[in-house]
C-alpha cells in the first residue's frame, strides 16, 4: 500500500513537474518528523475561497466576546446611569429644600444685619444727642447768684481787640469762679471717675517728693544733672485721657494767676477743649475752673503756654497758632516752614507729635523735622509774638528714634524710650555751640506709655503725660558755666 502510494506520488510528481501543475514538498514538522506535502491546483477555481484561519477565527471569537462584554458593560453602565438619574431625580427635591433653607437663613441674616445697622445708627444719634446735651450744659450760663470771674482792668483793656463775633464764640465757653469748689457740675469728663482713689494716689505720691537739693541751680541756666522719680498728680479713667498735654505759663497774664494749670486731652479728631485749673490741687481733684473751646482744632501733644497765650499746631497743617487766653481769640497764625505734620515725623511712640513746642529760659522753641532734614530733628527759635522763625538748627538725631524731647536753657535733651520703665536721656544738643553729644541720664516711664515730656519753666520741672497719668519730675541742674 505504502509502495503504491509512493509510486503514485512519484508519478504525480513527475507529471506535475512535466505539467507544472502539481508540486511535492518535503520537510520536517515541528517534532522533527519528515513530512510530505502534495499540492494540486484546482482545475475549476481560479482562487481559493477564504480559508478559515484558526487564528483569525480565534480573534473573531475573542472580538465577539469583547463585543459582548462591551455590550454588557454598556448596558451595565447605562443601567447605573439610569439609576443615578433616578437618584438625582429623587435628590433634587432635597437639594431644592436645602437651597431654600440656606436662602431663608441668608435672608434672616440679612434682616438681622439691617436691624443691627439701624440699631447702630440709633446709638450714634443718641451719642451725638448726649454730646450736644453735654455741650449745652457746659455752655449754660452760671446761675445769677454765682459771681462771674472778675475781669481785670488789663482784661477789660484788651476786650476791644476782639474780632466781631467774638462774643458769640464766647457763648460756648465756661467760666467758673476761682473760689468756687463745687464739683457737682464742673468736672472734666476724662477725670470725673474714681476721683477719690486718684487723690489718694496723689497723696501717696506726694510723700515721694525728694528733698530739695542744695546743689540745684535755682537762679539761672544749668546743665541737666539728673531727673527725679515720677510724681503722679492725677489719673484719668476715661479713654480721652490716654494721652495729652498739660502746661503752666511761666509768665502768666491776668486774669489767670501764676498757679493756673492747663490741660488738653489729645485723643480724637476734633481736639478743642482747653481745661484750666486754679492750681495743682484743683488739677489733682479734677475740678477745672475754666474750659475754653479753641476756634481751630489742635493736633499733637506739643502745645505750650507762654505770656498769656496757648501755642499749638493746628490739626492737619503745619500752621502754628497763638491763642490769647484772656482775649479768647487767635492772636497769630503762621506756617512753620517745611515742617512735617499729622504723623509725618512723629516721635517713636507714633502719635501726632510732629511739632513739639516748648518754652525755656531763652523763649519759645519748636522741635520738628522736614523732608529736607529727612526726619532728623530740627530746632527753631520762634518769635513768640509773630511766630516767625528767628533761627534754626538741624541736628543728626532722627526724630523717630527718640520717645520725646525737651529744652532747658537752649539745650535739647532726647529721651530714648517712651515705654521702658527705666530708660535714659540719651542725647543733648546745645544750640549755643551747635554741637551734640551722647548722654546717659536715667529717666523712668512709670506707666509705660509716655506721650508728652516738656520742661516747665514755671516750676523748673519736667511735665509729662504717661498713659492716663499726669506726672512731673524734679530736676537737678548744674550751676551755669561761666562763659
Ligand atoms: Ca516735648
mmCIF file of N, CA and C in Angstrom, residues 372-421:
data_model
loop_
_atom_site.group_PDB
_atom_site.id
_atom_site.type_symbol
_atom_site.label_atom_id
_atom_site.label_comp_id
_atom_site.label_asym_id
_atom_site.label_seq_id
_atom_site.Cartn_x
_atom_site.Cartn_y
_atom_site.Cartn_z
ATOM 1 N N UNK A 372 13.536 117.955 53.915
ATOM 2 C CA UNK A 372 14.934 118.267 53.621
ATOM 3 C C UNK A 372 15.857 117.652 54.681
ATOM 4 N N UNK A 373 15.404 117.705 55.928
ATOM 5 C CA UNK A 373 16.220 117.134 57.007
ATOM 6 C C UNK A 373 16.080 115.620 57.072
ATOM 7 N N UNK A 374 15.184 115.066 56.270
ATOM 8 C CA UNK A 374 14.988 113.615 56.174
ATOM 9 C C UNK A 374 14.727 112.965 57.530
ATOM 10 N N UNK A 375 13.886 113.618 58.314
ATOM 11 C CA UNK A 375 13.475 113.022 59.586
ATOM 12 C C UNK A 375 14.362 113.368 60.757
ATOM 13 N N UNK A 376 15.458 114.079 60.505
ATOM 14 C CA UNK A 376 16.312 114.495 61.628
ATOM 15 C C UNK A 376 15.643 115.669 62.358
ATOM 16 N N UNK A 377 15.927 115.764 63.646
ATOM 17 C CA UNK A 377 15.301 116.820 64.449
ATOM 18 C C UNK A 377 15.820 118.196 64.023
ATOM 19 N N UNK A 378 14.875 119.087 63.785
ATOM 20 C CA UNK A 378 15.188 120.489 63.518
ATOM 21 C C UNK A 378 14.684 121.298 64.717
ATOM 22 N N UNK A 379 15.525 122.183 65.206
ATOM 23 C CA UNK A 379 15.136 123.054 66.320
ATOM 24 C C UNK A 379 15.024 124.469 65.784
ATOM 25 N N UNK A 380 13.896 125.125 66.069
ATOM 26 C CA UNK A 380 13.756 126.521 65.657
ATOM 27 C C UNK A 380 13.409 127.389 66.846
ATOM 28 N N UNK A 381 14.063 128.528 66.915
ATOM 29 C CA UNK A 381 13.753 129.520 67.937
ATOM 30 C C UNK A 381 12.724 130.466 67.327
ATOM 31 N N UNK A 382 11.582 130.620 67.986
ATOM 32 C CA UNK A 382 10.480 131.375 67.403
ATOM 33 C C UNK A 382 10.273 132.717 68.088
ATOM 34 N N UNK A 383 9.800 133.658 67.322
ATOM 35 C CA UNK A 383 9.340 134.925 67.889
ATOM 36 C C UNK A 383 7.978 134.661 68.536
ATOM 37 N N UNK A 384 7.861 134.847 69.837
ATOM 38 C CA UNK A 384 6.601 134.479 70.496
ATOM 39 C C UNK A 384 5.416 135.353 70.086
ATOM 40 N N UNK A 385 5.688 136.504 69.533
ATOM 41 C CA UNK A 385 4.586 137.383 69.140
ATOM 42 C C UNK A 385 4.079 137.033 67.731
ATOM 43 N N UNK A 386 5.024 136.926 66.785
ATOM 44 C CA UNK A 386 4.625 136.730 65.390
ATOM 45 C C UNK A 386 4.719 135.280 64.918
ATOM 46 N N UNK A 387 5.381 134.440 65.706
ATOM 47 C CA UNK A 387 5.611 133.024 65.364
ATOM 48 C C UNK A 387 6.629 132.844 64.238
ATOM 49 N N UNK A 388 7.327 133.906 63.901
ATOM 50 C CA UNK A 388 8.358 133.786 62.872
ATOM 51 C C UNK A 388 9.559 133.014 63.415
ATOM 52 N N UNK A 389 10.198 132.279 62.522
ATOM 53 C CA UNK A 389 11.409 131.560 62.909
ATOM 54 C C UNK A 389 12.563 132.553 62.961
ATOM 55 N N UNK A 390 13.212 132.606 64.117
ATOM 56 C CA UNK A 390 14.336 133.529 64.260
ATOM 57 C C UNK A 390 15.649 132.848 63.843
ATOM 58 N N UNK A 391 15.745 131.548 64.218
ATOM 59 C CA UNK A 391 16.945 130.796 63.837
ATOM 60 C C UNK A 391 16.639 129.303 63.935
ATOM 61 N N UNK A 392 17.309 128.530 63.105
ATOM 62 C CA UNK A 392 17.075 127.082 63.122
ATOM 63 C C UNK A 392 18.384 126.319 63.220
ATOM 64 N N UNK A 393 18.293 125.135 63.806
ATOM 65 C CA UNK A 393 19.433 124.219 63.898
ATOM 66 C C UNK A 393 18.968 122.852 63.390
ATOM 67 N N UNK A 394 19.791 122.235 62.573
ATOM 68 C CA UNK A 394 19.477 120.875 62.118
ATOM 69 C C UNK A 394 20.429 119.911 62.808
ATOM 70 N N UNK A 395 19.875 118.973 63.527
ATOM 71 C CA UNK A 395 20.694 118.036 64.291
ATOM 72 C C UNK A 395 20.876 116.732 63.504
ATOM 73 N N UNK A 396 21.615 115.820 64.104
ATOM 74 C CA UNK A 396 21.789 114.491 63.489
ATOM 75 C C UNK A 396 20.895 113.445 64.165
ATOM 76 N N UNK A 397 19.987 113.891 65.020
ATOM 77 C CA UNK A 397 19.159 112.936 65.763
ATOM 78 C C UNK A 397 17.898 112.643 64.955
ATOM 79 N N UNK A 398 17.678 111.400 64.659
ATOM 80 C CA UNK A 398 16.436 111.037 63.965
ATOM 81 C C UNK A 398 15.271 111.160 64.932
ATOM 82 N N UNK A 399 14.271 111.930 64.529
ATOM 83 C CA UNK A 399 13.159 112.204 65.450
ATOM 84 C C UNK A 399 12.412 110.920 65.806
ATOM 85 N N UNK A 400 12.278 110.045 64.813
ATOM 86 C CA UNK A 400 11.519 108.815 65.054
ATOM 87 C C UNK A 400 12.263 107.836 65.957
ATOM 88 N N UNK A 401 13.537 108.114 66.223
ATOM 89 C CA UNK A 401 14.307 107.178 67.046
ATOM 90 C C UNK A 401 14.237 107.512 68.524
ATOM 91 N N UNK A 402 13.646 108.640 68.858
ATOM 92 C CA UNK A 402 13.556 109.019 70.274
ATOM 93 C C UNK A 402 12.096 109.172 70.693
ATOM 94 N N UNK A 403 11.861 109.000 72.001
ATOM 95 C CA UNK A 403 10.489 108.995 72.508
ATOM 96 C C UNK A 403 9.916 110.403 72.634
ATOM 97 N N UNK A 404 10.770 111.356 72.983
ATOM 98 C CA UNK A 404 10.320 112.734 73.166
ATOM 99 C C UNK A 404 11.564 113.589 73.383
ATOM 100 N N UNK A 405 11.332 114.880 73.529
ATOM 101 C CA UNK A 405 12.463 115.757 73.823
ATOM 102 C C UNK A 405 11.967 116.955 74.617
ATOM 103 N N UNK A 406 12.909 117.639 75.252
ATOM 104 C CA UNK A 406 12.582 118.882 75.962
ATOM 105 C C UNK A 406 13.801 119.784 75.908
ATOM 106 N N UNK A 407 13.563 121.071 76.109
ATOM 107 C CA UNK A 407 14.660 122.034 76.012
ATOM 108 C C UNK A 407 14.793 122.788 77.332
ATOM 109 N N UNK A 408 16.001 122.791 77.868
ATOM 110 C CA UNK A 408 16.308 123.551 79.079
ATOM 111 C C UNK A 408 17.500 124.433 78.751
ATOM 112 N N UNK A 409 17.316 125.719 78.949
ATOM 113 C CA UNK A 409 18.411 126.666 78.712
ATOM 114 C C UNK A 409 19.020 126.520 77.321
ATOM 115 N N UNK A 410 18.193 126.332 76.333
ATOM 116 C CA UNK A 410 18.696 126.252 74.962
ATOM 117 C C UNK A 410 19.348 124.925 74.623
ATOM 118 N N UNK A 411 19.283 123.944 75.527
ATOM 119 C CA UNK A 411 19.842 122.615 75.248
ATOM 120 C C UNK A 411 18.694 121.622 75.069
ATOM 121 N N UNK A 412 18.765 120.915 73.947
ATOM 122 C CA UNK A 412 17.741 119.906 73.674
ATOM 123 C C UNK A 412 18.182 118.565 74.264
ATOM 124 N N UNK A 413 17.272 117.948 75.009
ATOM 125 C CA UNK A 413 17.535 116.609 75.560
ATOM 126 C C UNK A 413 16.521 115.628 74.961
ATOM 127 N N UNK A 414 17.009 114.472 74.530
ATOM 128 C CA UNK A 414 16.091 113.473 73.980
ATOM 129 C C UNK A 414 15.993 112.280 74.924
ATOM 130 N N UNK A 415 14.763 111.710 75.004
ATOM 131 C CA UNK A 415 14.508 110.540 75.848
ATOM 132 C C UNK A 415 14.477 109.312 74.950
ATOM 133 N N UNK A 416 15.178 108.260 75.369
ATOM 134 C CA UNK A 416 15.358 107.096 74.487
ATOM 135 C C UNK A 416 14.082 106.305 74.273
ATOM 136 N N UNK A 417 13.312 106.061 75.333
ATOM 137 C CA UNK A 417 12.145 105.172 75.206
ATOM 138 C C UNK A 417 10.937 105.777 75.896
ATOM 139 N N UNK A 418 9.761 105.582 75.288
ATOM 140 C CA UNK A 418 8.535 106.062 75.928
ATOM 141 C C UNK A 418 7.886 104.966 76.764
ATOM 142 N N UNK A 419 8.383 103.738 76.663
ATOM 143 C CA UNK A 419 7.716 102.610 77.315
ATOM 144 C C UNK A 419 8.565 101.931 78.384
ATOM 145 N N UNK A 420 9.870 101.889 78.200
ATOM 146 C CA UNK A 420 10.727 101.168 79.153
ATOM 147 C C UNK A 420 10.632 101.798 80.537
ATOM 148 N N UNK A 421 10.419 101.010 81.565
ATOM 149 C CA UNK A 421 10.312 101.578 82.933
ATOM 150 C C UNK A 421 11.573 102.349 83.311
#
